[in-house]
Coordinates of C-alpha atoms in Angstrom, one line a residue:
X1 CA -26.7 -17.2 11.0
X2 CA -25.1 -17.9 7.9
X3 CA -23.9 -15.9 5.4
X4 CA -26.2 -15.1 2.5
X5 CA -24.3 -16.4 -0.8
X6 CA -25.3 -14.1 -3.6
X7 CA -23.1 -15.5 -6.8
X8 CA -20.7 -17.9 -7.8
X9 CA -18.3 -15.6 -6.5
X10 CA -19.3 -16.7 -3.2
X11 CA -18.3 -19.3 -3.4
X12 CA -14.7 -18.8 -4.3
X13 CA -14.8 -19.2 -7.7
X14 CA -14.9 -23.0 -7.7
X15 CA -18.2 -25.0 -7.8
X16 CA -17.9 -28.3 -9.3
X17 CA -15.0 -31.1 -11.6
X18 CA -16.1 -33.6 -13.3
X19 CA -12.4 -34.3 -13.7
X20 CA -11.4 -37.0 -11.5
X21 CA -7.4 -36.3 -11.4
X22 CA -8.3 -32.7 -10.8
X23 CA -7.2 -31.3 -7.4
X24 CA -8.1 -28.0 -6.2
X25 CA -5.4 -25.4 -5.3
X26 CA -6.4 -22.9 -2.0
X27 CA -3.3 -21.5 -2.3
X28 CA -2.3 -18.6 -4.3
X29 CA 1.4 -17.5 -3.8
X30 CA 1.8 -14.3 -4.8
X31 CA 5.3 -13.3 -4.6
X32 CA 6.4 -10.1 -4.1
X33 CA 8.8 -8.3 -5.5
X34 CA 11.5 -6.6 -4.0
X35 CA 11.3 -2.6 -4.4
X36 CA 14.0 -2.4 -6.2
X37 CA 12.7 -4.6 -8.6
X38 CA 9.0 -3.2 -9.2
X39 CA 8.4 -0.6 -11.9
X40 CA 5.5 1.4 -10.6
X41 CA 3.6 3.7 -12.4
X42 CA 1.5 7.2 -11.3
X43 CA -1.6 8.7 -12.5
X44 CA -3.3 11.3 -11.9
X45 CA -7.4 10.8 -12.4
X46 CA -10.3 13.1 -12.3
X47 CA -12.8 11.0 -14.9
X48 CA -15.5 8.9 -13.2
X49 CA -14.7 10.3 -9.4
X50 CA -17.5 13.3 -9.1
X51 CA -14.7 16.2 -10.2
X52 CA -12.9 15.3 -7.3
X53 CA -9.0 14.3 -8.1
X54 CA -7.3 10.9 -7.0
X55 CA -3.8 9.7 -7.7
X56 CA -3.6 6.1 -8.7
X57 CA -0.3 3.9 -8.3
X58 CA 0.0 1.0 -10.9
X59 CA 2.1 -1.7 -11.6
X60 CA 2.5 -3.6 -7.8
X61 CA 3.8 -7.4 -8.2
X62 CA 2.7 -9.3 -5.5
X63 CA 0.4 -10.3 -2.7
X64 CA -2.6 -8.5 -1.3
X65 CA -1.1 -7.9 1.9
X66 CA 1.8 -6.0 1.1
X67 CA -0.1 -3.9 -1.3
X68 CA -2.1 -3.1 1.6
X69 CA 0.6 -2.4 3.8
X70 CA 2.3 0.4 0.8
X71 CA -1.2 1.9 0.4
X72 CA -1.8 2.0 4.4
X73 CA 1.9 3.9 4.4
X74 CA 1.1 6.1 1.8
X75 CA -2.5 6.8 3.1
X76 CA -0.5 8.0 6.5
X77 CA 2.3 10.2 4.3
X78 CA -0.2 12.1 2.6
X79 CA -3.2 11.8 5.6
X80 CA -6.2 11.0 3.6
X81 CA -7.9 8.2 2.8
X82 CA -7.4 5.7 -0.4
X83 CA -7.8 2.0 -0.9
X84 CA -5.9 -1.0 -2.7
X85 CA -7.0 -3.2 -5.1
X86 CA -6.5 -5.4 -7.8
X87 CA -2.9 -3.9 -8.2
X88 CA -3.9 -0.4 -7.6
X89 CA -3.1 2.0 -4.5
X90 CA -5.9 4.8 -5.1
X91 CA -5.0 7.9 -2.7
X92 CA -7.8 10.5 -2.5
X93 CA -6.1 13.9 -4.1
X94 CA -3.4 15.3 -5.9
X95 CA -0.2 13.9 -4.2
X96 CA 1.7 12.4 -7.1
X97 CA 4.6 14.2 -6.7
X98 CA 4.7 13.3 -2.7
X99 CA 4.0 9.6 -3.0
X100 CA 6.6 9.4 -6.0
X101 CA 9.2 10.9 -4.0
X102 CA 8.7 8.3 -1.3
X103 CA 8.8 5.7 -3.2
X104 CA 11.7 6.4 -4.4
X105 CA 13.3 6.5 -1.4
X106 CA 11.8 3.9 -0.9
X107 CA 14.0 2.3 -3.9
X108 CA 10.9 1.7 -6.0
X109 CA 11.1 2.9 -9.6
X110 CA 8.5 5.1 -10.3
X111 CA 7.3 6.6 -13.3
X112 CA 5.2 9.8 -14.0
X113 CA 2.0 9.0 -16.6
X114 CA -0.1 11.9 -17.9
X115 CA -0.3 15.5 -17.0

């Protein structure tokens, strides 16, 4: 059984060129940054999450994967849950000051945003 294709985004983003010199790239490489190199940034949220609090890291360079491997680490630090996406870590709860004194260890420079 096949999977059900629901929009264009199903597809990949590419349907159709009318271009004939016009050759499609699969691959994106993302590099990544080295730590010492990224300038992260950490908010705290409580809008738009039912009252409940989340801290949000912002600012990651680089691929997928290795975002998902700093959230998977951080998600373990603090034991709760989170996710990563589109160059956001979210970690469920108020852990700022935690996750920012990993990551600097860590040698990434982070910087406190909002209250």
């Amino acid at each position: 059984m096949s999977k059900k294709i629901n929009s264009l985004d199903d597809l990949g983003g590419f349907v159709f060129s009318t271009n004939k010199d016009f050759e499609f790239d699969t691959e994106e490489n993302i590099e990544t940054l080295s730590p010492n190199q990224q300038r992260l940034e950490a908010h705290l949220d409580k809008k738009n999450r039912g009252g409940k609090i989340a801290t949000i890291i912002k600012g990651f360079i680089g691929s997928e994967e290795d975002l998902k491997d700093l959230a998977k680490k951080l998600k373990t630090l603090c034991g709760v849950g989170g996710s990563a996406k589109d160059g956001e870590i979210i970690i469920q709860g108020n852990f700022r000051d935690k996750i920012m004194d990993y990551l600097s260890k860590e040698n990434y420079k982070v910087k406190r945003v909002g209250s």
